[in-house]
Short mmCIF file of C-alpha atoms and ligand atoms in Angstrom, two decimals:
data_model
loop_
_atom_site.label_atom_id
_atom_site.label_comp_id
_atom_site.label_asym_id
_atom_site.label_seq_id
_atom_site.Cartn_x
_atom_site.Cartn_y
_atom_site.Cartn_z
CA MET A 1 -6.51 -65.92 32.54
CA PRO A 2 -3.51 -66.14 35.08
CA ASN A 3 -2.38 -69.39 35.83
CA PRO A 4 -4.15 -71.04 38.67
CA ILE A 5 -2.59 -71.84 41.99
CA THR A 6 -1.71 -75.34 42.84
CA VAL A 7 -2.45 -76.79 46.11
CA GLU A 8 -1.18 -80.64 46.50
CA VAL A 9 -3.07 -82.93 47.86
CA PRO A 10 -0.27 -85.75 48.65
CA LEU A 11 -2.49 -89.07 49.67
CA GLY A 12 -0.34 -91.64 48.39
CA ASP A 13 -2.09 -93.65 45.57
CA ARG A 14 -5.36 -91.46 46.51
CA ALA A 15 -3.27 -88.13 45.96
CA TYR A 16 -4.38 -85.00 43.80
CA GLN A 17 -4.36 -81.60 43.15
CA ALA A 18 -6.70 -78.70 43.98
CA LEU A 19 -6.41 -75.58 41.28
CA VAL A 20 -7.24 -72.53 42.51
CA GLY A 21 -8.20 -68.97 40.42
CA PRO A 22 -10.61 -67.07 38.13
CA GLY A 23 -11.97 -68.56 35.09
CA LEU A 24 -11.15 -72.12 35.49
CA ILE A 25 -14.66 -73.94 34.77
CA ASP A 26 -14.25 -73.27 31.08
CA THR A 27 -11.04 -75.10 31.44
CA VAL A 28 -12.62 -78.51 32.80
CA GLY A 29 -12.02 -80.53 29.81
CA ARG A 30 -8.56 -79.70 29.36
CA THR A 31 -7.72 -79.89 32.67
CA LEU A 32 -8.90 -83.44 33.42
CA LYS A 33 -7.11 -84.66 30.10
CA PRO A 34 -3.98 -86.24 32.47
CA LEU A 35 -6.20 -88.06 34.61
CA HIS A 36 -7.39 -90.45 31.37
CA LEU A 37 -11.02 -90.30 32.51
CA ARG A 38 -13.60 -92.01 30.29
CA GLN A 39 -15.79 -90.29 27.95
CA ARG A 40 -19.28 -90.76 29.83
CA CYS A 41 -20.01 -88.54 32.97
CA ALA A 42 -22.49 -87.54 35.02
CA VAL A 43 -22.55 -83.73 35.98
CA ILE A 44 -24.57 -83.63 39.22
CA THR A 45 -25.48 -79.89 40.21
CA ASP A 46 -28.51 -78.20 42.03
CA SER A 47 -31.25 -75.80 40.52
CA THR A 48 -29.45 -72.94 41.68
CA VAL A 49 -25.91 -73.53 40.13
CA GLY A 50 -27.12 -75.69 37.03
CA PRO A 51 -28.56 -72.84 35.31
CA LEU A 52 -25.84 -70.28 36.17
CA TYR A 53 -22.61 -72.65 35.04
CA GLY A 54 -24.04 -76.00 34.12
CA GLU A 55 -23.92 -75.41 29.93
CA ARG A 56 -20.25 -74.11 30.57
CA ILE A 57 -19.14 -77.36 32.00
CA LEU A 58 -20.82 -79.21 29.72
CA ASN A 59 -19.29 -77.61 26.70
CA SER A 60 -15.74 -77.49 28.34
CA LEU A 61 -16.53 -81.52 28.56
CA ARG A 62 -17.56 -82.26 25.32
CA GLU A 63 -14.70 -80.07 23.55
CA THR A 64 -12.13 -82.66 24.83
CA GLY A 65 -14.73 -85.54 23.67
CA HIS A 66 -16.39 -86.27 27.20
CA ASP A 67 -20.06 -87.32 26.94
CA PRO A 68 -21.61 -85.71 29.49
CA ALA A 69 -25.26 -85.86 31.56
CA LEU A 70 -26.51 -83.24 33.54
CA LEU A 71 -28.38 -84.42 36.38
CA VAL A 72 -30.01 -81.50 38.74
CA VAL A 73 -31.57 -81.66 42.26
CA PRO A 74 -33.27 -79.11 44.32
CA ALA A 75 -30.89 -76.66 45.99
CA GLY A 76 -30.58 -76.94 49.60
CA GLU A 77 -30.07 -79.36 52.45
CA PRO A 78 -32.60 -81.91 52.13
CA SER A 79 -31.15 -82.97 48.81
CA LYS A 80 -28.32 -84.55 51.18
CA SER A 81 -30.89 -87.64 51.38
CA ILE A 82 -30.27 -91.19 50.73
CA THR A 83 -33.26 -91.03 48.56
CA VAL A 84 -31.99 -88.54 46.19
CA ALA A 85 -28.81 -90.12 45.96
CA GLU A 86 -30.33 -93.45 45.18
CA SER A 87 -32.38 -91.57 42.43
CA LEU A 88 -29.31 -89.96 40.83
CA CYS A 89 -27.53 -93.55 40.94
CA ARG A 90 -30.63 -95.04 39.06
CA GLN A 91 -30.70 -91.79 36.63
CA MET A 92 -26.83 -92.40 36.02
CA ILE A 93 -27.92 -96.15 34.96
CA GLN A 94 -30.57 -95.04 32.61
CA GLN A 95 -28.59 -92.71 31.01
CA GLY A 96 -25.83 -95.49 30.08
CA CYS A 97 -23.34 -94.66 33.05
CA ASP A 98 -20.92 -97.73 33.97
CA ARG A 99 -18.60 -98.60 36.21
CA HIS A 100 -16.19 -96.74 33.36
CA ALA A 101 -18.31 -93.31 34.07
CA PHE A 102 -17.00 -90.65 36.21
CA VAL A 103 -18.89 -87.86 38.19
CA VAL A 104 -18.30 -84.01 38.32
CA ALA A 105 -19.63 -82.40 41.51
CA LEU A 106 -20.84 -78.55 40.64
CA GLY A 107 -22.23 -76.52 43.55
CA GLY A 108 -21.97 -76.21 47.41
CA GLY A 109 -21.01 -78.53 50.06
CA VAL A 110 -24.44 -80.23 49.65
CA ILE A 111 -23.72 -81.04 46.14
CA GLY A 112 -19.98 -81.97 47.02
CA ASP A 113 -21.12 -84.54 49.65
CA LEU A 114 -23.99 -85.80 47.59
CA ALA A 115 -22.27 -86.20 44.48
CA GLY A 116 -19.11 -87.57 46.40
CA PHE A 117 -21.18 -90.43 47.90
CA VAL A 118 -22.93 -91.16 44.84
CA ALA A 119 -19.33 -91.41 43.09
CA GLY A 120 -18.62 -93.43 46.17
CA ILE A 121 -21.03 -96.32 45.71
CA PHE A 122 -21.99 -96.04 42.00
CA TYR A 123 -20.61 -99.67 40.87
CA ARG A 124 -18.54 -99.78 44.17
CA GLY A 125 -16.48 -96.57 43.23
CA VAL A 126 -16.15 -94.22 40.03
CA PRO A 127 -13.74 -91.52 40.12
CA TYR A 128 -14.98 -88.13 40.70
CA VAL A 129 -13.93 -84.39 39.83
CA GLN A 130 -15.22 -81.51 42.71
CA ILE A 131 -15.96 -78.19 41.23
CA PRO A 132 -16.85 -76.26 44.57
CA THR A 133 -18.69 -72.60 44.04
CA THR A 134 -19.06 -71.69 47.29
CA ILE A 135 -16.56 -70.50 50.16
CA VAL A 136 -17.33 -73.20 52.54
CA SER A 137 -17.14 -75.94 49.66
CA GLN A 138 -13.93 -74.18 48.39
CA VAL A 139 -11.91 -74.00 51.59
CA ASP A 140 -13.53 -77.15 53.57
CA SER A 141 -15.98 -79.82 51.94
CA SER A 142 -14.17 -79.92 48.39
CA VAL A 143 -11.09 -81.78 49.95
CA GLY A 144 -10.77 -84.50 52.33
CA GLY A 145 -12.86 -86.91 50.56
CA LYS A 146 -15.38 -86.77 53.53
CA THR A 147 -19.06 -87.62 51.69
CA GLY A 148 -22.42 -88.51 52.48
CA VAL A 149 -25.98 -87.67 53.08
CA ASN A 150 -28.25 -87.05 55.76
CA ALA A 151 -30.63 -89.59 57.92
CA GLN A 152 -33.93 -88.47 59.83
CA GLU A 153 -31.82 -89.08 63.05
CA GLY A 154 -28.68 -86.23 62.32
CA LYS A 155 -26.52 -84.22 59.94
CA ASN A 156 -24.12 -86.33 57.51
CA LEU A 157 -24.64 -90.26 59.39
CA ILE A 158 -24.84 -91.97 56.30
CA GLY A 159 -21.34 -91.92 53.94
CA VAL A 160 -18.09 -93.06 52.78
CA PHE A 161 -14.74 -91.90 52.38
CA HIS A 162 -13.99 -91.25 48.77
CA GLN A 163 -11.14 -88.69 47.75
CA PRO A 164 -11.78 -86.59 44.61
CA ARG A 165 -9.11 -87.09 41.74
CA LEU A 166 -9.14 -83.05 41.29
CA VAL A 167 -10.94 -80.19 42.70
CA LEU A 168 -11.48 -77.07 40.36
CA ALA A 169 -11.86 -74.11 42.72
CA ASP A 170 -13.40 -71.26 40.43
CA THR A 171 -13.07 -67.91 42.37
CA ASP A 172 -15.17 -66.56 39.79
CA THR A 173 -17.75 -68.47 40.79
CA LEU A 174 -17.88 -66.77 44.04
CA LYS A 175 -19.38 -63.47 42.60
CA SER A 176 -23.07 -64.66 41.75
CA LEU A 177 -23.22 -66.03 45.55
CA PRO A 178 -26.02 -64.00 47.63
CA GLU A 179 -23.97 -61.68 50.05
CA ARG A 180 -24.83 -63.49 53.05
CA GLU A 181 -24.12 -66.74 52.09
CA PHE A 182 -20.92 -64.98 50.73
CA ARG A 183 -20.28 -63.80 54.32
CA GLU A 184 -21.35 -66.72 56.67
CA GLY A 185 -18.41 -69.01 54.63
CA PHE A 186 -15.73 -66.67 56.42
CA ALA A 187 -16.44 -68.38 59.92
CA GLU A 188 -14.94 -71.43 58.07
CA VAL A 189 -11.84 -69.25 56.92
CA ILE A 190 -11.53 -67.77 60.47
CA LYS A 191 -11.66 -70.88 62.29
CA HIS A 192 -8.76 -71.93 59.90
CA ALA A 193 -6.64 -69.62 61.00
CA ALA A 194 -7.44 -69.77 64.56
CA ILE A 195 -6.42 -73.53 64.83
CA ARG A 196 -3.68 -73.27 62.04
CA ASP A 197 -2.65 -70.36 60.44
CA ALA A 198 -2.64 -67.00 62.29
CA GLU A 199 -0.58 -65.29 59.80
CA MET A 200 -3.40 -65.66 57.58
CA ILE A 201 -4.99 -63.27 59.08
CA PRO A 202 -3.82 -60.07 56.81
CA LEU A 203 -5.07 -61.72 53.72
CA ILE A 204 -8.54 -62.14 55.32
CA GLU A 205 -9.22 -58.50 55.93
CA ALA A 206 -7.68 -57.69 52.62
CA VAL A 207 -10.34 -59.67 51.09
CA LEU A 208 -13.02 -57.15 52.80
CA HIS A 209 -11.55 -54.05 50.77
CA ASP A 210 -10.66 -56.40 47.45
CA ARG A 211 -12.34 -59.62 46.56
CA GLU A 212 -11.21 -59.91 42.93
CA THR A 213 -7.35 -60.07 43.96
CA GLY A 214 -7.22 -61.29 47.32
CA LEU A 215 -9.66 -64.59 46.97
CA PRO A 216 -7.51 -66.56 44.85
CA GLU A 217 -4.97 -66.67 47.31
CA LEU A 218 -7.18 -66.51 50.29
CA MET A 219 -8.98 -69.81 49.01
CA ALA A 220 -5.52 -71.48 48.16
CA ARG A 221 -4.07 -70.94 51.55
CA ASN A 222 -7.14 -72.47 53.46
CA ILE A 223 -7.44 -75.55 50.95
CA ALA A 224 -3.40 -75.83 52.05
CA ILE A 225 -4.42 -76.33 55.72
CA LYS A 226 -7.17 -78.46 54.76
CA SER A 227 -4.96 -80.31 53.22
CA LYS A 228 -2.18 -81.02 55.78
CA VAL A 229 -4.99 -81.62 58.16
CA VAL A 230 -6.15 -84.59 55.95
CA VAL A 231 -2.95 -85.76 55.19
CA GLU A 232 -2.29 -86.03 58.77
CA ASP A 233 -4.99 -87.71 59.91
CA GLU A 234 -7.24 -88.96 56.44
CA ARG A 235 -9.73 -91.10 58.58
CA GLU A 236 -10.08 -89.37 61.46
CA THR A 237 -8.39 -91.61 63.74
CA SER A 238 -5.21 -89.91 65.63
CA GLY A 239 -7.24 -86.56 66.54
CA VAL A 240 -5.65 -84.27 64.33
CA ARG A 241 -8.61 -84.03 61.81
CA ALA A 242 -10.96 -83.02 64.81
CA LEU A 243 -9.20 -79.49 65.53
CA LEU A 244 -11.37 -78.49 62.22
CA ASN A 245 -14.33 -78.93 65.18
CA PHE A 246 -13.28 -75.72 66.50
CA GLY A 247 -16.31 -73.79 66.93
CA HIS A 248 -18.67 -76.55 66.04
CA THR A 249 -19.53 -78.12 69.34
CA ILE A 250 -21.27 -75.38 70.56
CA GLY A 251 -21.83 -73.75 67.16
CA HIS A 252 -23.68 -76.53 66.06
CA ALA A 253 -25.78 -76.91 68.96
CA ILE A 254 -27.15 -73.24 68.24
CA GLU A 255 -27.76 -73.93 64.85
CA ALA A 256 -29.91 -76.65 65.94
CA ALA A 257 -31.96 -75.56 68.78
CA ALA A 258 -32.60 -72.39 66.87
CA GLY A 259 -34.30 -74.39 63.75
CA TYR A 260 -32.11 -75.44 60.65
CA GLY A 261 -33.31 -72.17 58.95
CA GLN A 262 -32.63 -69.25 61.52
CA PHE A 263 -28.76 -69.16 61.27
CA LEU A 264 -26.92 -70.01 58.34
CA HIS A 265 -24.55 -72.48 59.65
CA GLY A 266 -21.59 -70.41 59.36
CA GLU A 267 -23.56 -67.41 61.14
CA ALA A 268 -24.11 -70.30 64.16
CA ILE A 269 -20.47 -71.25 64.22
CA SER A 270 -19.49 -67.56 64.39
CA LEU A 271 -20.88 -67.59 67.92
CA GLY A 272 -19.61 -71.12 68.88
CA LEU A 273 -16.14 -69.87 67.56
CA ILE A 274 -16.50 -67.06 70.11
CA ALA A 275 -17.78 -69.28 73.28
CA ALA A 276 -14.51 -71.41 72.19
CA ALA A 277 -12.30 -68.63 72.23
CA ARG A 278 -13.31 -67.36 75.87
CA LEU A 279 -13.02 -70.85 76.86
CA SER A 280 -9.66 -70.77 75.73
CA CYS A 281 -8.62 -67.94 77.69
CA GLN A 282 -10.49 -69.11 80.78
CA LEU A 283 -9.00 -72.76 80.70
CA THR A 284 -5.60 -72.39 78.22
CA GLY A 285 -4.35 -68.84 79.13
CA LEU A 286 -5.34 -67.68 75.09
CA ALA A 287 -4.47 -63.92 75.53
CA GLU A 288 -7.63 -61.74 75.38
CA SER A 289 -6.18 -59.64 72.51
CA GLN A 290 -6.02 -62.88 70.44
CA ARG A 291 -9.80 -63.87 71.66
CA ASP A 292 -10.90 -60.01 70.47
CA THR A 293 -9.29 -60.53 66.97
CA ILE A 294 -11.31 -63.25 66.25
CA ILE A 295 -14.32 -61.50 67.32
CA ARG A 296 -13.30 -58.56 65.19
CA LEU A 297 -12.75 -60.66 62.28
CA LEU A 298 -16.15 -62.19 62.79
CA GLU A 299 -18.38 -58.59 63.39
CA ASN A 300 -16.28 -57.57 60.13
CA PHE A 301 -17.97 -60.05 57.98
CA ARG A 302 -21.08 -59.31 59.74
CA LEU A 303 -21.55 -62.25 61.27
CA PRO A 304 -23.54 -62.64 64.75
CA THR A 305 -21.46 -62.01 68.08
CA GLU A 306 -24.55 -62.18 70.32
CA LEU A 307 -27.13 -64.98 71.15
CA PRO A 308 -30.57 -63.85 70.92
CA GLU A 309 -32.79 -64.33 73.53
CA THR A 310 -35.31 -66.56 71.55
CA ILE A 311 -32.75 -69.42 71.88
CA SER A 312 -32.98 -71.06 74.98
CA ASP A 313 -29.94 -72.17 77.43
CA GLU A 314 -32.20 -75.31 77.75
CA ALA A 315 -32.56 -76.16 73.93
CA ILE A 316 -28.74 -75.60 73.22
CA LEU A 317 -27.49 -77.76 76.46
CA ASP A 318 -30.17 -80.51 75.49
CA TYR A 319 -28.85 -80.82 71.41
CA LEU A 320 -25.26 -80.82 72.81
CA ALA A 321 -25.94 -83.91 75.19
CA ARG A 322 -26.75 -85.73 72.08
CA ASP A 323 -23.43 -84.80 70.05
CA LYS A 324 -21.39 -87.16 68.58
CA LYS A 325 -18.08 -85.24 69.63
CA PHE A 326 -18.98 -86.39 73.40
CA GLU A 327 -17.37 -89.85 73.38
CA GLU A 328 -18.35 -92.15 76.02
CA GLY A 329 -19.61 -89.03 78.08
CA GLN A 330 -16.48 -87.24 77.95
CA ILE A 331 -16.41 -83.94 76.27
CA ARG A 332 -13.75 -83.27 73.50
CA PHE A 333 -13.52 -79.69 72.78
CA VAL A 334 -11.03 -77.93 70.63
CA LEU A 335 -9.30 -75.10 72.64
CA LEU A 336 -6.59 -72.50 71.38
CA ARG A 337 -3.40 -72.20 73.41
CA GLU A 338 -2.56 -69.30 70.84
CA LEU A 339 -3.94 -67.96 67.56
CA GLY A 340 -2.81 -70.79 65.25
CA ASP A 341 -2.58 -73.19 67.97
CA SER A 342 -4.84 -75.72 69.01
CA PHE A 343 -5.35 -78.97 70.81
CA VAL A 344 -8.48 -81.51 71.63
CA SER A 345 -8.98 -81.14 75.38
CA SER A 346 -11.07 -83.15 77.96
CA ASP A 347 -11.04 -80.68 80.16
CA VAL A 348 -14.11 -78.89 79.23
CA THR A 349 -16.87 -79.65 81.94
CA MET A 350 -20.82 -78.91 81.13
CA SER A 351 -20.40 -76.20 83.65
CA HIS A 352 -17.85 -74.19 81.75
CA ILE A 353 -19.92 -74.96 78.33
CA ARG A 354 -22.91 -73.41 79.86
CA ASP A 355 -21.42 -70.42 80.92
CA ALA A 356 -19.73 -69.90 77.62
CA ILE A 357 -23.02 -69.69 76.38
CA GLY A 358 -24.31 -67.45 79.16
CA SER A 359 -21.49 -65.27 78.06
CA LEU A 360 -22.85 -64.95 74.43
CA ARG A 361 -25.63 -63.15 75.68
CA ILE A 362 -23.46 -60.37 77.23
CA PRO A 363 -22.26 -57.63 74.57
CA ASN A 364 -18.76 -58.07 73.71
CA ALA A 365 -17.53 -54.52 75.69
CA SER A 366 -18.48 -56.24 78.96
CA GLN A 367 -16.90 -59.22 78.79
CA ASP A 368 -13.62 -58.79 80.38
CA HIS A 369 -14.35 -59.53 83.57
CA LEU A 370 -15.30 -63.06 82.78
CA THR A 371 -11.91 -64.37 81.74
P1 NAD B 1 -25.10 -75.57 49.87
O1 NAD B 1 -24.21 -76.29 48.93
O2 NAD B 1 -26.20 -75.77 50.07
O3 NAD B 1 -24.93 -73.86 48.80
C1 NAD B 1 -25.64 -72.61 49.49
C2 NAD B 1 -26.85 -72.09 48.69
O4 NAD B 1 -25.97 -71.50 47.53
C3 NAD B 1 -27.50 -73.24 47.88
O5 NAD B 1 -28.70 -72.95 47.55
C4 NAD B 1 -26.65 -73.12 46.47
O6 NAD B 1 -27.66 -73.72 45.40
C5 NAD B 1 -26.18 -71.70 46.50
N1 NAD B 1 -25.24 -71.86 45.24
C6 NAD B 1 -23.66 -72.22 45.51
N2 NAD B 1 -23.31 -72.11 44.89
C7 NAD B 1 -23.51 -71.09 44.33
C8 NAD B 1 -22.69 -69.87 43.39
N3 NAD B 1 -21.78 -69.78 43.26
N4 NAD B 1 -23.78 -68.91 43.05
C9 NAD B 1 -25.12 -68.52 43.30
N5 NAD B 1 -26.00 -69.47 44.35
C10 NAD B 1 -24.86 -70.76 44.86
O7 NAD B 1 -24.17 -74.82 51.14
P2 NAD B 1 -22.72 -75.01 51.42
O8 NAD B 1 -22.62 -73.69 52.72
O9 NAD B 1 -21.91 -74.54 50.48
O10 NAD B 1 -22.37 -76.44 52.03
C11 NAD B 1 -23.19 -76.76 53.10
C12 NAD B 1 -23.13 -78.26 53.17
O11 NAD B 1 -21.35 -78.72 53.29
C13 NAD B 1 -23.69 -78.90 54.27
O12 NAD B 1 -24.31 -80.13 54.12
C14 NAD B 1 -22.33 -79.61 55.48
O13 NAD B 1 -22.66 -80.70 56.06
C15 NAD B 1 -21.24 -79.98 54.01
N6 NAD B 1 -19.90 -79.88 54.49
C16 NAD B 1 -19.37 -80.91 54.34
C17 NAD B 1 -18.01 -80.92 54.63
C18 NAD B 1 -17.13 -81.92 53.94
O14 NAD B 1 -15.80 -82.44 54.74
N7 NAD B 1 -17.40 -83.09 53.19
C19 NAD B 1 -17.47 -79.73 55.23
C20 NAD B 1 -18.27 -78.79 55.36
C21 NAD B 1 -19.39 -78.49 55.11
N1 LIG B 2 -15.13 -80.29 57.89
C1 LIG B 2 -14.90 -81.20 58.41
C2 LIG B 2 -13.57 -82.81 58.26
O1 LIG B 2 -13.36 -82.59 56.66
O2 LIG B 2 -13.02 -83.44 58.60
#
């Protein structure tokens, strides 16, 4: 097994490392040793990932003297709830975990957010380790300490900042992802390139032809971007972390208006990225060739580039009006000056947004007159 790539997340007394590469899940016990965590731990996973990788994690932990309990929740977003979080805390107490225990989050972003939240509130906070198994969780959600669950009133409204002690991104686990889930994750990867790292684009394209060798470096490069953003703005107060919302204002509204389930998250974000890139051409002079690079990358990962007629403009605008990114009525919208250079603008109006949504109904080839 090659040495993993190490990415530092230098957050002072909350600093940690993300290790990226193939075959890492069988090393989790050994890798945890320098952290001096206690024996008892809860491995929280879901009903899809548990049967695939749970036993290997338990064996690796047992080899180094840990005493893990496996807790499994149903796969899918509905498990990200306060009820499931409470049930996990109670199961941990019943199974002998106390304030010396630690948590291992094994799964995609749902498990990372849920198990991280459980670790954040259990006995007022215990350590946890992220073992992300989807593209989204490896490049985004496992790093940065945003944990939480959904409320009836909206997503991610109940949560805590709680940084993990270690992130172990095993790129071999991505091989069992269904193809559609694999591809949707690339919306976030393309977003990272657009906001911070245009030079990453050849690495993204390389993965289209060779996943085996391309993924470790690409995942690590994305984690490095996320790490930098988080270190600059850990608690989302300075506006830097808000850059991660590029494409998400319109993308989230499309996802919600379509009814959760029609589009995977990344598929809706693909449309949001295109709308935001077009607005950037119109308002900040992003070169059309750079906008087209974003669209071509999304197309190459077979992500949607046109909005279906079944989703009405009114439904999308209705969701936008309720978005938490609209602070006191003012829209905070992320735009690009050029690929790799993004900023938060207050100059985007509802009328701009309406036009950008309209542009998503016209095939790409006939767009040039709009910018
Ligand atoms: P997910 O966790 O629901 O995983 C998607 C599906 O893939 C699930 O059915 C899961 O069981 C399955 N799966 C996971 N890994 C697998 C594997 N290796 N092989 C086969 N199947 C596998 O979804 P996701 O896209 O990873 O994460 C989405 C969640 O992440 C959302 O709840 C979102 O709010 C959250 N999120 C959080 C942050 C953050 O900063 N905390 C950032 C982005 C997204
Ligand atoms: N995924 C958004 C953030 O971590 O801030």
